[in-house]
mmCIF file of C-alpha atoms in Angstrom:
data_model
loop_
_atom_site.group_PDB
_atom_site.id
_atom_site.type_symbol
_atom_site.label_atom_id
_atom_site.label_comp_id
_atom_site.label_asym_id
_atom_site.label_seq_id
_atom_site.Cartn_x
_atom_site.Cartn_y
_atom_site.Cartn_z
ATOM 1 C CA MET A 180 -18.182 -11.789 -49.496
ATOM 2 C CA SER A 181 -15.635 -9.191 -50.594
ATOM 3 C CA TYR A 182 -11.811 -8.957 -50.516
ATOM 4 C CA GLU A 183 -10.137 -7.440 -47.566
ATOM 5 C CA PHE A 184 -7.205 -5.207 -48.686
ATOM 6 C CA THR A 185 -5.613 -2.412 -46.637
ATOM 7 C CA ASN A 186 -3.716 -0.746 -49.649
ATOM 8 C CA ASP A 187 -3.875 -0.544 -53.415
ATOM 9 C CA TRP A 188 -0.108 -0.483 -54.312
ATOM 10 C CA PHE A 189 -0.826 -3.181 -57.094
ATOM 11 C CA GLY A 190 -3.836 -1.494 -58.408
ATOM 12 C CA THR A 191 -2.149 1.909 -58.751
ATOM 13 C CA THR A 192 1.113 0.874 -60.154
ATOM 14 C CA ALA A 193 0.729 -2.383 -61.973
ATOM 15 C CA ARG A 194 -2.851 -3.598 -62.738
ATOM 16 C CA PHE A 195 -3.313 -1.799 -65.864
ATOM 17 C CA LEU A 196 -0.150 -3.355 -67.378
ATOM 18 C CA TRP A 197 -0.934 -6.838 -65.996
ATOM 19 C CA ASP A 198 -4.491 -6.652 -67.668
ATOM 20 C CA GLN A 199 -2.558 -6.363 -71.016
ATOM 21 C CA LEU A 200 0.465 -8.772 -70.507
ATOM 22 C CA ILE A 201 -0.944 -11.683 -68.326
ATOM 23 C CA PRO A 202 -3.335 -12.864 -70.926
ATOM 24 C CA GLN A 203 -0.606 -12.877 -73.558
ATOM 25 C CA ILE A 204 1.716 -14.917 -71.128
ATOM 26 C CA ASN A 205 -1.235 -17.030 -70.170
ATOM 27 C CA PRO A 206 0.625 -18.964 -67.499
ATOM 28 C CA THR A 207 -0.649 -22.027 -65.673
ATOM 29 C CA ARG A 208 2.403 -22.560 -63.392
ATOM 30 C CA ILE A 209 3.149 -19.456 -61.371
ATOM 31 C CA LEU A 210 5.832 -18.547 -58.718
ATOM 32 C CA GLU A 211 5.094 -15.547 -56.586
ATOM 33 C CA VAL A 212 7.891 -14.289 -54.150
ATOM 34 C CA GLY A 213 6.228 -11.851 -51.778
ATOM 35 C CA SER A 214 2.566 -12.245 -51.454
ATOM 36 C CA TYR A 215 1.421 -9.912 -48.527
ATOM 37 C CA GLU A 216 -2.404 -9.636 -48.560
ATOM 38 C CA GLY A 217 -2.614 -11.623 -51.867
ATOM 39 C CA ARG A 218 -3.827 -8.817 -54.087
ATOM 40 C CA SER A 219 -1.543 -9.929 -57.105
ATOM 41 C CA THR A 220 -2.340 -13.600 -56.421
ATOM 42 C CA CYS A 221 -6.150 -12.921 -56.514
ATOM 43 C CA PHE A 222 -5.711 -10.981 -59.837
ATOM 44 C CA LEU A 223 -3.908 -14.021 -61.385
ATOM 45 C CA ILE A 224 -6.628 -16.337 -60.174
ATOM 46 C CA GLU A 225 -9.428 -14.027 -61.428
ATOM 47 C CA LYS A 226 -7.622 -13.446 -64.839
ATOM 48 C CA LEU A 227 -6.580 -16.960 -65.566
ATOM 49 C CA GLY A 228 -9.040 -19.137 -63.562
ATOM 50 C CA ASN A 229 -11.723 -19.129 -66.236
ATOM 51 C CA LYS A 230 -9.264 -19.769 -69.081
ATOM 52 C CA HIS A 231 -7.584 -22.995 -67.714
ATOM 53 C CA LEU A 232 -8.900 -26.233 -66.188
ATOM 54 C CA GLU A 233 -6.091 -26.117 -63.693
ATOM 55 C CA LEU A 234 -3.959 -23.373 -62.240
ATOM 56 C CA PHE A 235 -0.935 -23.888 -59.950
ATOM 57 C CA ILE A 236 0.520 -20.880 -57.848
ATOM 58 C CA ARG A 237 3.269 -21.053 -55.417
ATOM 59 C CA CYS A 238 3.373 -18.293 -52.964
ATOM 60 C CA VAL A 239 6.643 -17.501 -50.996
ATOM 61 C CA ASP A 240 6.549 -15.219 -48.086
ATOM 62 C CA THR A 241 7.567 -14.800 -44.359
ATOM 63 C CA TRP A 242 4.729 -12.713 -43.330
ATOM 64 C CA GLU A 243 7.144 -10.949 -41.068
ATOM 65 C CA GLY A 244 7.482 -7.754 -43.005
ATOM 66 C CA GLY A 245 10.352 -5.468 -43.613
ATOM 67 C CA ALA A 246 11.518 -2.125 -42.157
ATOM 68 C CA GLU A 247 8.618 -0.339 -44.102
ATOM 69 C CA HIS A 248 6.042 -2.474 -42.243
ATOM 70 C CA GLN A 249 6.987 -1.275 -38.750
ATOM 71 C CA GLY A 250 3.726 -0.967 -36.720
ATOM 72 C CA THR A 251 1.803 -3.419 -39.060
ATOM 73 C CA ASP A 252 0.453 -6.596 -37.475
ATOM 74 C CA MET A 253 1.806 -9.013 -40.035
ATOM 75 C CA SER A 254 -0.271 -11.973 -38.509
ATOM 76 C CA LEU A 255 -3.475 -10.059 -39.702
ATOM 77 C CA VAL A 256 -1.871 -9.531 -43.055
ATOM 78 C CA GLU A 257 -1.272 -13.307 -43.334
ATOM 79 C CA GLN A 258 -4.949 -13.956 -42.364
ATOM 80 C CA ARG A 259 -6.102 -11.474 -44.982
ATOM 81 C CA PHE A 260 -3.994 -13.209 -47.595
ATOM 82 C CA PHE A 261 -5.592 -16.689 -46.882
ATOM 83 C CA GLY A 262 -9.100 -15.126 -46.764
ATOM 84 C CA ASN A 263 -8.580 -13.197 -49.975
ATOM 85 C CA ILE A 264 -7.227 -16.138 -52.040
ATOM 86 C CA GLY A 265 -10.046 -18.204 -50.752
ATOM 87 C CA ILE A 266 -12.638 -15.740 -52.146
ATOM 88 C CA ALA A 267 -10.795 -15.704 -55.459
ATOM 89 C CA GLU A 268 -10.653 -19.469 -55.687
ATOM 90 C CA ARG A 269 -14.476 -19.702 -55.205
ATOM 91 C CA SER A 270 -15.055 -17.129 -57.928
ATOM 92 C CA VAL A 271 -13.578 -19.152 -60.808
ATOM 93 C CA ALA A 272 -14.093 -22.387 -62.608
ATOM 94 C CA ALA A 273 -10.612 -23.773 -62.690
ATOM 95 C CA GLN A 274 -9.195 -26.139 -60.125
ATOM 96 C CA ILE A 275 -6.797 -23.863 -58.230
ATOM 97 C CA ASN A 276 -3.697 -25.408 -56.539
ATOM 98 C CA ILE A 277 -2.152 -22.923 -54.299
ATOM 99 C CA GLN A 278 1.046 -24.125 -52.373
ATOM 100 C CA VAL A 279 2.326 -21.739 -49.661
ATOM 101 C CA SER A 280 5.989 -21.663 -48.633
ATOM 102 C CA LYS A 281 6.205 -19.750 -45.433
ATOM 103 C CA GLY A 282 9.771 -18.709 -44.724
ATOM 104 C CA ARG A 283 12.770 -16.707 -46.008
ATOM 105 C CA SER A 284 12.760 -16.743 -49.752
ATOM 106 C CA ASP A 285 16.342 -17.846 -50.189
ATOM 107 C CA ILE A 286 15.774 -21.012 -48.020
ATOM 108 C CA GLU A 287 12.302 -21.755 -49.568
ATOM 109 C CA LEU A 288 13.486 -21.180 -53.227
ATOM 110 C CA ALA A 289 16.623 -23.436 -52.551
ATOM 111 C CA LYS A 290 14.313 -26.266 -51.280
ATOM 112 C CA LEU A 291 12.278 -25.954 -54.455
ATOM 113 C CA LEU A 292 15.152 -25.673 -56.904
ATOM 114 C CA PRO A 293 16.191 -29.368 -57.332
ATOM 115 C CA THR A 294 12.720 -30.473 -58.358
ATOM 116 C CA HIS A 295 11.463 -27.306 -60.164
ATOM 117 C CA ILE A 296 14.037 -26.415 -62.746
ATOM 118 C CA GLY A 297 12.443 -24.937 -65.841
ATOM 119 C CA TYR A 298 8.950 -25.495 -64.292
ATOM 120 C CA TYR A 299 7.327 -22.178 -64.227
ATOM 121 C CA ASP A 300 5.700 -20.082 -66.808
ATOM 122 C CA PHE A 301 5.607 -16.855 -64.780
ATOM 123 C CA VAL A 302 7.591 -15.651 -61.854
ATOM 124 C CA TYR A 303 6.823 -12.499 -60.012
ATOM 125 C CA ILE A 304 9.535 -11.078 -57.700
ATOM 126 C CA ASP A 305 8.129 -8.800 -54.977
ATOM 127 C CA GLY A 306 9.604 -9.769 -51.614
ATOM 128 C CA SER A 307 12.375 -7.909 -49.904
ATOM 129 C CA HIS A 308 13.577 -4.443 -50.978
ATOM 130 C CA HIS A 309 17.108 -5.092 -50.099
ATOM 131 C CA ALA A 310 19.306 -5.458 -53.247
ATOM 132 C CA SER A 311 21.103 -8.614 -52.026
ATOM 133 C CA ASP A 312 17.743 -10.393 -51.325
ATOM 134 C CA VAL A 313 16.221 -9.289 -54.608
ATOM 135 C CA LEU A 314 19.251 -10.620 -56.476
ATOM 136 C CA CYS A 315 19.349 -13.907 -54.599
ATOM 137 C CA ASP A 316 15.505 -14.425 -55.378
ATOM 138 C CA ALA A 317 16.059 -13.524 -59.083
ATOM 139 C CA LEU A 318 19.012 -15.882 -59.612
ATOM 140 C CA LEU A 319 17.284 -18.920 -57.906
ATOM 141 C CA ALA A 320 13.858 -18.163 -59.506
ATOM 142 C CA PHE A 321 15.310 -17.721 -62.973
ATOM 143 C CA ARG A 322 16.620 -21.360 -63.026
ATOM 144 C CA MET A 323 13.014 -22.425 -62.250
ATOM 145 C CA LEU A 324 11.570 -20.377 -65.179
ATOM 146 C CA ARG A 325 10.971 -22.275 -68.288
ATOM 147 C CA VAL A 326 12.510 -21.110 -71.663
ATOM 148 C CA GLY A 327 9.924 -18.651 -73.055
ATOM 149 C CA GLY A 328 8.548 -17.978 -69.561
ATOM 150 C CA VAL A 329 8.408 -14.411 -68.115
ATOM 151 C CA MET A 330 9.805 -12.924 -64.967
ATOM 152 C CA CYS A 331 8.469 -9.580 -63.430
ATOM 153 C CA PHE A 332 10.206 -7.505 -60.856
ATOM 154 C CA ASP A 333 8.186 -5.061 -58.877
ATOM 155 C CA ASP A 334 9.399 -1.771 -57.264
ATOM 156 C CA TYR A 335 12.126 -1.062 -59.742
ATOM 157 C CA MET A 336 12.245 2.622 -58.874
ATOM 158 C CA TRP A 337 11.324 2.176 -55.203
ATOM 159 C CA GLN A 338 13.262 3.822 -52.479
ATOM 160 C CA ASN A 339 12.880 4.400 -48.733
ATOM 161 C CA ALA A 340 11.812 8.015 -48.290
ATOM 162 C CA ARG A 341 13.934 8.348 -45.170
ATOM 163 C CA VAL A 342 17.128 6.651 -46.298
ATOM 164 C CA VAL A 343 18.328 6.819 -49.877
ATOM 165 C CA ASP A 344 20.647 3.769 -49.947
ATOM 166 C CA PRO A 345 20.997 1.788 -53.192
ATOM 167 C CA LEU A 346 21.718 -1.263 -51.208
ATOM 168 C CA ARG A 347 18.278 -1.144 -49.679
ATOM 169 C CA CYS A 348 16.480 -0.734 -52.954
ATOM 170 C CA PRO A 349 15.661 -3.336 -55.690
ATOM 171 C CA LYS A 350 17.028 -1.445 -58.663
ATOM 172 C CA LEU A 351 20.701 -2.321 -58.161
ATOM 173 C CA ALA A 352 19.874 -5.978 -57.969
ATOM 174 C CA ILE A 353 17.624 -5.891 -60.922
ATOM 175 C CA ASP A 354 20.170 -4.036 -63.018
ATOM 176 C CA THR A 355 22.958 -6.465 -61.973
ATOM 177 C CA PHE A 356 20.671 -9.488 -62.788
ATOM 178 C CA THR A 357 19.840 -8.159 -66.325
ATOM 179 C CA LEU A 358 23.488 -7.660 -66.993
ATOM 180 C CA LEU A 359 24.496 -11.202 -65.743
ATOM 181 C CA HIS A 360 21.741 -12.752 -67.870
ATOM 182 C CA ALA A 361 21.998 -10.398 -70.876
ATOM 183 C CA ARG A 362 22.558 -13.350 -73.298
ATOM 184 C CA ASP A 363 19.726 -15.450 -72.280
ATOM 185 C CA MET A 364 16.869 -13.015 -71.729
ATOM 186 C CA ARG A 365 15.268 -9.918 -73.185
ATOM 187 C CA VAL A 366 13.676 -7.019 -71.355
ATOM 188 C CA LEU A 367 10.113 -6.493 -72.512
ATOM 189 C CA PRO A 368 8.892 -2.880 -72.992
ATOM 190 C CA THR A 369 6.811 -2.038 -69.894
ATOM 191 C CA ILE A 370 6.693 0.776 -67.210
ATOM 192 C CA PRO A 371 9.296 2.331 -64.989
ATOM 193 C CA THR A 372 7.929 0.695 -61.756
ATOM 194 C CA GLN A 373 8.019 -2.837 -63.085
ATOM 195 C CA ILE A 374 10.507 -4.787 -65.206
ATOM 196 C CA PHE A 375 9.247 -7.751 -67.270
ATOM 197 C CA LEU A 376 11.791 -10.083 -68.973
ATOM 198 C CA GLU A 377 11.475 -13.195 -71.189
ATOM 199 C CA LYS A 378 13.892 -16.190 -70.732
ATOM 200 C CA LEU A 379 15.373 -17.077 -74.037
ATOM 201 C CA ALA A 380 17.891 -19.803 -73.034
#
C-alpha cells in the first residue's frame, strides 16, 4: 500500500533540508501544529522510526482548512492523514505513539501547556497563515519546547497571490517572535522558506 498525497509542498520546499537537519536534532518527542495529509508526519516517522525504540508525535489540526483551501473536501484530507500515518507506522520498527488533538491550535495548545512545559524536542509550526495565529502558536509551543530543542516555522515567505496583506502572512509573526525571544534562542542557518531556531534558555 502506498501513501495518498494530493500535493508535494513539503517535498519541493523542505524535504532536502529536513534530510540534513532532522537526523542531527534526532527528536523523540515531537509537536506538529498543522498536519494536513500527514506528509511531514510520515517523513518524521520514516526518518526516526528505525533509530529509536519509541517515538511520540502530537499532531494538532482542525482539518477545516483556511481560505486557501476553498473547494477542498477537508474531511477527505483528514481521512488521508490517518491512512498515510498508518502506512508510515507499519513501515518502521519503533513503537510509534501518535496523539491527535483536533481543534483550534490556540485552544489545544493551551490545554497541553500545564503538563508539557519543556517536554518536546522538536516543534513544527505549519498551521494557519494568519500572523496572529502563527504568533500565538509559537508563543505557546515555545514554552513546551525543551532547552536545546528546535522549533521550525514553515511558509516564512508565503503570501496569498490575490491579497498581499502582512497580517495574513506568517512572516510578520515569525519576525516578531524571534525579536521577543532574541535572548533565549538562536536562528539556525537554513533556507528562505523555513526558519529553524534552537531554544537556549
